[in-house]
Coordinates of C-alpha atoms in Angstrom, one line a residue:
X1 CA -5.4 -14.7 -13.1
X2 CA -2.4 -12.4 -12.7
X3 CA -2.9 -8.7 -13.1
X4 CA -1.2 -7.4 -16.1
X5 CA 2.0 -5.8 -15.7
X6 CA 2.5 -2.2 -15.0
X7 CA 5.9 -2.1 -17.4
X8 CA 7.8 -4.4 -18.9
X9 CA 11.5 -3.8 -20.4
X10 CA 15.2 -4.8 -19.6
X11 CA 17.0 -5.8 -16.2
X12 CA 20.5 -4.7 -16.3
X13 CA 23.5 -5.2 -14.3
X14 CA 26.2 -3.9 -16.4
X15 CA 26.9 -6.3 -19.4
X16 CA 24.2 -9.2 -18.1
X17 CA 20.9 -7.9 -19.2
X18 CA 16.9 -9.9 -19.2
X19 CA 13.6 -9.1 -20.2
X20 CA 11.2 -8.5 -17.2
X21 CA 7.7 -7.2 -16.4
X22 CA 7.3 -5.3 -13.4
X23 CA 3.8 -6.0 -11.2
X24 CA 2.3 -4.4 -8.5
X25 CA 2.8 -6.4 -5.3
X26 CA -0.5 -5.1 -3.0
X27 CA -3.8 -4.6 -3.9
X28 CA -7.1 -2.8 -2.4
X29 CA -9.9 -3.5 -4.5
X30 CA -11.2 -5.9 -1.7
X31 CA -12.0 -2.9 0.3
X32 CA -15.3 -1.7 0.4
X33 CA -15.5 1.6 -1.7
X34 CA -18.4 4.1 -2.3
X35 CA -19.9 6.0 -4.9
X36 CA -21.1 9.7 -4.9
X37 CA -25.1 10.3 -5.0
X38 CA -27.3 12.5 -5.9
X39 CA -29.6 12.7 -2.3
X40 CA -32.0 13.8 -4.1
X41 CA -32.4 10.8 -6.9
X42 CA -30.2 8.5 -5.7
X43 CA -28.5 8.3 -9.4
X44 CA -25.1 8.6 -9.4
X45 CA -22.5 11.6 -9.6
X46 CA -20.9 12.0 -12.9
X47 CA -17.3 14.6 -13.1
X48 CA -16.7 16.3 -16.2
X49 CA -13.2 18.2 -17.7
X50 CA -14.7 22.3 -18.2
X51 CA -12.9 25.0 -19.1
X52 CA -12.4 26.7 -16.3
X53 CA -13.7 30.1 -17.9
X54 CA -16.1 28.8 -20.6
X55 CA -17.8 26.5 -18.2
X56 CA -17.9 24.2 -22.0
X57 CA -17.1 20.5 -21.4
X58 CA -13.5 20.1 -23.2
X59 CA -12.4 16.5 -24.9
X60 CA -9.6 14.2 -23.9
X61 CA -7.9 15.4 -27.6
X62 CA -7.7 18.9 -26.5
X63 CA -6.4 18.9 -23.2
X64 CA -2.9 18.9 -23.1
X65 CA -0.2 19.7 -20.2
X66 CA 1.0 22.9 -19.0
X67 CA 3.1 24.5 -16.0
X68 CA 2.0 27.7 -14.1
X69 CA 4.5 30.3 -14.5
X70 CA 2.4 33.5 -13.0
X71 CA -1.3 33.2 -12.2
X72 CA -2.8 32.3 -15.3
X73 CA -0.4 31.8 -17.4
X74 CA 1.1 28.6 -18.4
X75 CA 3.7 27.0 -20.4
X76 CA 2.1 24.3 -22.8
X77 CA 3.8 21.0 -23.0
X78 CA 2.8 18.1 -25.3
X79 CA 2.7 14.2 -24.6
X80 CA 5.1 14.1 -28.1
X81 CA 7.6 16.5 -26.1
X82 CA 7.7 14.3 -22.8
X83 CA 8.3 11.0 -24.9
X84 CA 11.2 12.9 -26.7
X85 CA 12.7 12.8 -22.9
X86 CA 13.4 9.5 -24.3
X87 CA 15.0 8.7 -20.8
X88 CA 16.6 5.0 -20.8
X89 CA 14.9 3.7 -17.6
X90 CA 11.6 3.9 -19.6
X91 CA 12.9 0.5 -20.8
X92 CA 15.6 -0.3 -18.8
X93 CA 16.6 -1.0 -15.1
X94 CA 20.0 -0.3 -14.8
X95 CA 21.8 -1.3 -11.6
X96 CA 23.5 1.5 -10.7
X97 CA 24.7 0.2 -6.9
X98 CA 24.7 -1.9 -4.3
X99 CA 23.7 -1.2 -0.4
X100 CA 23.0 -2.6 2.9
X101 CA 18.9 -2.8 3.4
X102 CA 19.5 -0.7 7.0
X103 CA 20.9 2.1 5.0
X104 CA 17.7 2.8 3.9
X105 CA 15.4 5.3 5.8
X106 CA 11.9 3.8 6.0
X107 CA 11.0 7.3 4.6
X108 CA 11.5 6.4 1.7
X109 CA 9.6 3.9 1.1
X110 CA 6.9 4.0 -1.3
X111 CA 5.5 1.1 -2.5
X112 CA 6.5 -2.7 -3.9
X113 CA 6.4 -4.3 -7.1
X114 CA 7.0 -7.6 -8.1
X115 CA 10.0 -8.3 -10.7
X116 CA 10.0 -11.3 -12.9
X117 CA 11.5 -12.7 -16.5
X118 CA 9.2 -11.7 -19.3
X119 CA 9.0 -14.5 -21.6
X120 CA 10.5 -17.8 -21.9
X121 CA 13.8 -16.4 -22.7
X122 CA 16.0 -14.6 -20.2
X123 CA 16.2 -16.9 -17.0
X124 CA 19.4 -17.4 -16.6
X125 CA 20.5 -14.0 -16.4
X126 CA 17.4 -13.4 -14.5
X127 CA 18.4 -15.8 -11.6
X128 CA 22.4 -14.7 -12.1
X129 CA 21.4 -11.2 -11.2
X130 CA 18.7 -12.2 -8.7
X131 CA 21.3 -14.9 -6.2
X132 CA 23.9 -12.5 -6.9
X133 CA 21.8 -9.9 -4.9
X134 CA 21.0 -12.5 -2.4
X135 CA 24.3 -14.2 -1.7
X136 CA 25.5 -10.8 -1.2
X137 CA 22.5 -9.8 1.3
X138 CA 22.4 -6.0 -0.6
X139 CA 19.8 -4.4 -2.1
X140 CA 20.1 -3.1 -5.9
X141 CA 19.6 0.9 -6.7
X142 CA 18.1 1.3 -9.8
X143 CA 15.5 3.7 -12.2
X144 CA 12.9 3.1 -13.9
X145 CA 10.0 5.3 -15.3
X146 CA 6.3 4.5 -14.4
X147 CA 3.8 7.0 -15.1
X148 CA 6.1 9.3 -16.6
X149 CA 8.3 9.9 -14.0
X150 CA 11.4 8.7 -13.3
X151 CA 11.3 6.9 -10.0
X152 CA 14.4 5.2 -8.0
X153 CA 13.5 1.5 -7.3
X154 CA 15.1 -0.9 -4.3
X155 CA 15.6 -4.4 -5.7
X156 CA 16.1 -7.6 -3.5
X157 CA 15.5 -11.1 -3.8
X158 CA 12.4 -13.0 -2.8
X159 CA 11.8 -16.9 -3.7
X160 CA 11.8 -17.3 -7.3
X161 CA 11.7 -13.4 -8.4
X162 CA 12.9 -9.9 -6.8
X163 CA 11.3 -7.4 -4.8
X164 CA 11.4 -3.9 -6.5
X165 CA 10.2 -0.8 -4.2
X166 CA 9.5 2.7 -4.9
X167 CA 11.7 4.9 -3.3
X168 CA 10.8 8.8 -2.2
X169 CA 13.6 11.9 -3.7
X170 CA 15.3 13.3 -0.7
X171 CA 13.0 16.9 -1.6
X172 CA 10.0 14.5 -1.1
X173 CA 10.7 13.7 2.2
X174 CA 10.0 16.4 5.2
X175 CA 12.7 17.4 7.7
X176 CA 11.3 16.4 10.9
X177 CA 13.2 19.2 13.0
X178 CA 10.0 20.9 11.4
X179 CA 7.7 18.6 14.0
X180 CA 10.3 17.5 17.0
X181 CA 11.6 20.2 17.8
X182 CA 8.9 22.1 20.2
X183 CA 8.5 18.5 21.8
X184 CA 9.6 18.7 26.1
X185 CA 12.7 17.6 27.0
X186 CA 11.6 14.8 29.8
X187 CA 13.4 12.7 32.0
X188 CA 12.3 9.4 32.2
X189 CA 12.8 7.4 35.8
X190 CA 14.3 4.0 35.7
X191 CA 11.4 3.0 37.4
X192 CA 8.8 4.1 34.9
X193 CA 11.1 2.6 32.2
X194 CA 11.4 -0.8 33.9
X195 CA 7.8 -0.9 34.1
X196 CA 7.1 -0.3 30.5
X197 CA 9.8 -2.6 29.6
X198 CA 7.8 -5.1 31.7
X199 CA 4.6 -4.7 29.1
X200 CA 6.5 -4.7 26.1
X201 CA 7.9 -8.1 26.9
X202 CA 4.2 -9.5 27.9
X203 CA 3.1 -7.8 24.4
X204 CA 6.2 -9.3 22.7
X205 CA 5.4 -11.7 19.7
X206 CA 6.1 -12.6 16.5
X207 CA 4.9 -10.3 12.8
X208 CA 2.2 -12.7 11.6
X209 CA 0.2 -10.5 9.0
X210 CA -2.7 -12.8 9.3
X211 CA -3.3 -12.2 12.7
X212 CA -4.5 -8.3 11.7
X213 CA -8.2 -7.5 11.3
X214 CA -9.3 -4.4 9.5
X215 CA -11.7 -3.6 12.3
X216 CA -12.8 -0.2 10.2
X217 CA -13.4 -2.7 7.1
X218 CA -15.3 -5.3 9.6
X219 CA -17.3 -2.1 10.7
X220 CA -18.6 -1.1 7.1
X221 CA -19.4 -5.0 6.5
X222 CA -22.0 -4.8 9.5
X223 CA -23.4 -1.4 8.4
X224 CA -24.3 -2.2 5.2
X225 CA -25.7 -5.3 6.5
X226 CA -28.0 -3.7 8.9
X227 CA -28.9 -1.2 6.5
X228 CA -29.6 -3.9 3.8
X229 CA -31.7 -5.7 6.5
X230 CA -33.6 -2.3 7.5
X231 CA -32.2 -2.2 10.6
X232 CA -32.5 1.5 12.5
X233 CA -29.0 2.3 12.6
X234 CA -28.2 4.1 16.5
X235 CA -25.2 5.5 16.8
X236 CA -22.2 4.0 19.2
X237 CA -21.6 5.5 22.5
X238 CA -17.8 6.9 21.7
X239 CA -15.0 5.8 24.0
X240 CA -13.6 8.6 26.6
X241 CA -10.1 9.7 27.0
X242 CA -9.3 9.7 30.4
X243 CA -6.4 12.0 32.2
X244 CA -3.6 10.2 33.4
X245 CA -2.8 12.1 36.3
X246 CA -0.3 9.6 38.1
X247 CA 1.7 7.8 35.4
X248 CA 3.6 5.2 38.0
X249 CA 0.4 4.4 38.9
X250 CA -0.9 3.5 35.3
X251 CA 2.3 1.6 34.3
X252 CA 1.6 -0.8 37.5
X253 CA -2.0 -1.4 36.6
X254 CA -1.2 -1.7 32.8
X255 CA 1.3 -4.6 34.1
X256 CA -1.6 -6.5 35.7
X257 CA -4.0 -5.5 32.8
X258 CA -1.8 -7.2 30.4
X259 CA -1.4 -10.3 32.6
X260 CA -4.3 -12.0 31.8
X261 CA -4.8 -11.4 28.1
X262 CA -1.8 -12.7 27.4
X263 CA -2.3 -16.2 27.9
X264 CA -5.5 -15.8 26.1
X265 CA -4.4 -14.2 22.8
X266 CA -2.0 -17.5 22.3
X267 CA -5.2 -19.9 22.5
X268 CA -6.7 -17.4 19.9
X269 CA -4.2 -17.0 17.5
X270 CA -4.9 -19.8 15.0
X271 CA -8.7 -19.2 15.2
X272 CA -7.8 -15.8 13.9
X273 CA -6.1 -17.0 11.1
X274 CA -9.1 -18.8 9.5
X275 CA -10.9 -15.4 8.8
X276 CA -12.3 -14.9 5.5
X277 CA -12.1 -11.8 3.0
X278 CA -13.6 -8.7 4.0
X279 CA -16.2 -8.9 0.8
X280 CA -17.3 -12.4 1.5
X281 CA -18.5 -11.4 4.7
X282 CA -21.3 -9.3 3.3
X283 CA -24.8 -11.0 2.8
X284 CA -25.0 -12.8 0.0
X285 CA -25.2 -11.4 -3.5
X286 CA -27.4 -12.8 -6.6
X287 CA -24.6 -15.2 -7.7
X288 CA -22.1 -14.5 -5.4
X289 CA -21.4 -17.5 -2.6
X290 CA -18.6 -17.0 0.2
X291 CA -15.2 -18.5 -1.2
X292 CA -15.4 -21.7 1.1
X293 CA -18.9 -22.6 0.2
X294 CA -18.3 -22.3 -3.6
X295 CA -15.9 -24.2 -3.5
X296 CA -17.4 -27.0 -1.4
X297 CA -20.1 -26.6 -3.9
X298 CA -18.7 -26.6 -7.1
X299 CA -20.3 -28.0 -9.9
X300 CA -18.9 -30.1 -12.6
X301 CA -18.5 -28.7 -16.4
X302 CA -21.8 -30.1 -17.5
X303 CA -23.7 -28.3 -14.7
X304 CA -21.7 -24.8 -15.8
X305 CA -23.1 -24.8 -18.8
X306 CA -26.9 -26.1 -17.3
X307 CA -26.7 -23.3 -15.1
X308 CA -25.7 -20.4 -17.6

């Protein structure tokens, strides 16, 4: 079932305008995520909205925005007086330009949404705008507003729909002069960069997302296992840094080192990709079977309704 749209208005591109709903593209409820405790009870943590001088619990009704102006005092602002904004990219995407996807600095980057026609009506002028964006290999600068702010939004075309992603303001984004700058100024031998080229190309290969492995996520999987078996959990030895005091030296041994794996991480790449989702991989839950087995095991209608 698809997850219900995060907004939904108009797609413009100066007189040629659709209805479309906007979706978020990535997802992380399959991670494993904890709750707060009480050590003491075990019961869970519960937050409450005080007054910060009263210490009394205040309703959702009576809390309201405001901006600091000094310490302590602020300027009240209402949710009637930010709808009056009434900006147009609450319901519309306007294209406002056209540029070349390596114009834009990676910095920017926020996060991707999916873009599709809302509705049966709209598809033509849906697809008009969305070939005209990839005949021309651009990427479309728009607005929109999503959680009350107005937030520029990268469109390009992929399959059937577009692409839309979240772009950063230029005051959002840190000017890295702040970080480089103190960095040594070091001349790198020929040599040394020859050698390093070397391991790049025996580590060279192809973006294949389902070759990655959340080995943190993996970790938490076999915790909570152990723990739910009543294992003694021991802690790891952790790895040591080591000093590289003659960095020639290193490069020539990481060239051998990366020799023989290499050969070995082809034979292993489609096992890899057969891994199942994080969750599944936790001992089985009261009702809950890994994907592949439920779905060996499916049961027929009649047997649904047996079972329930």
């Amino acid at each position: 079932m698809a997850p219900r749209a995060n907004w939904k208005g108009f797609l413009r591109l100066s007189l040629v305008t659709c209805p479309v709903a906007l979706y978020p593209a990535t997802s992380e409820s399959e991670k494993i995520s904890f709750n707060q405790l009480n050590r003491q009870t075990g019961h869970r943590i519960k937050y409450l909205k005080v007054d910060a001088d009263t210490g009394d619990e205040v309703p959702n009704e009576d809390i309201v925005k405001g901006y600091e102006l000094d310490k302590g005092q602020y300027i009240e602002v209402t949710k009637e007086e930010l709808e009056e904004l009434a900006l147009e990219s609450t319901r519309t995407i306007e294209i406002d330009e056209f540029v070349d996807r390596s114009e834009i600095d990676p910095r920017y980057l926020i996060r991707p949404y999916y873009l599709r026609p809302d509705g049966k009506v709209g598809h033509d002028a849906f697809a008009v705008i969305r070939e005209t964006i990839r005949e021309m290999d651009k990427v479309a600068i728009g607005r929109v507003v999503l959680t009350n702010r107005e937030h520029i939004i990268a469109l390009e075309a992929r399959d059937k729909g577009l692409i839309g992603t979240l772009l950063r303001y230029p005051y959002e984004v840190r000017d890295p002069a702040e970080y480089f700058d103190d960095i040594h100024d070091v001349k790198v031998t020929k040599d040394m960069l020859d050698l390093a080229k070397h391991i790049v190309n025996q580590k060279a290969g192809q973006f294949e997302p389902d070759k990655f492995e959340d080995h943190y996520e993996s970790a938490l999987v076999d915790l909570i296992n152990q723990k739910r078996a009543g294992k003694v959990i021991r802690p790891k030895e952790r790895p040591k840094g080591e000093n590289v005091v003659d960095l020639m030296e290193a490069l020539r041994q990481s060239v051998g080192r990366e020799a023989a794996p290499a050969n070995a991480g082809k034979r292993a790449k489609k096992a890899k990709k057969a891994s199942v989702g994080q969750k599944e991989m936790l001992m089985p839950i009261a009702g809950k079977k890994p994907a592949k087995e439920a779905a060996a095991k499916k049961p027929a209608a009649g047997a649904r309704r047996k079972s329930a």
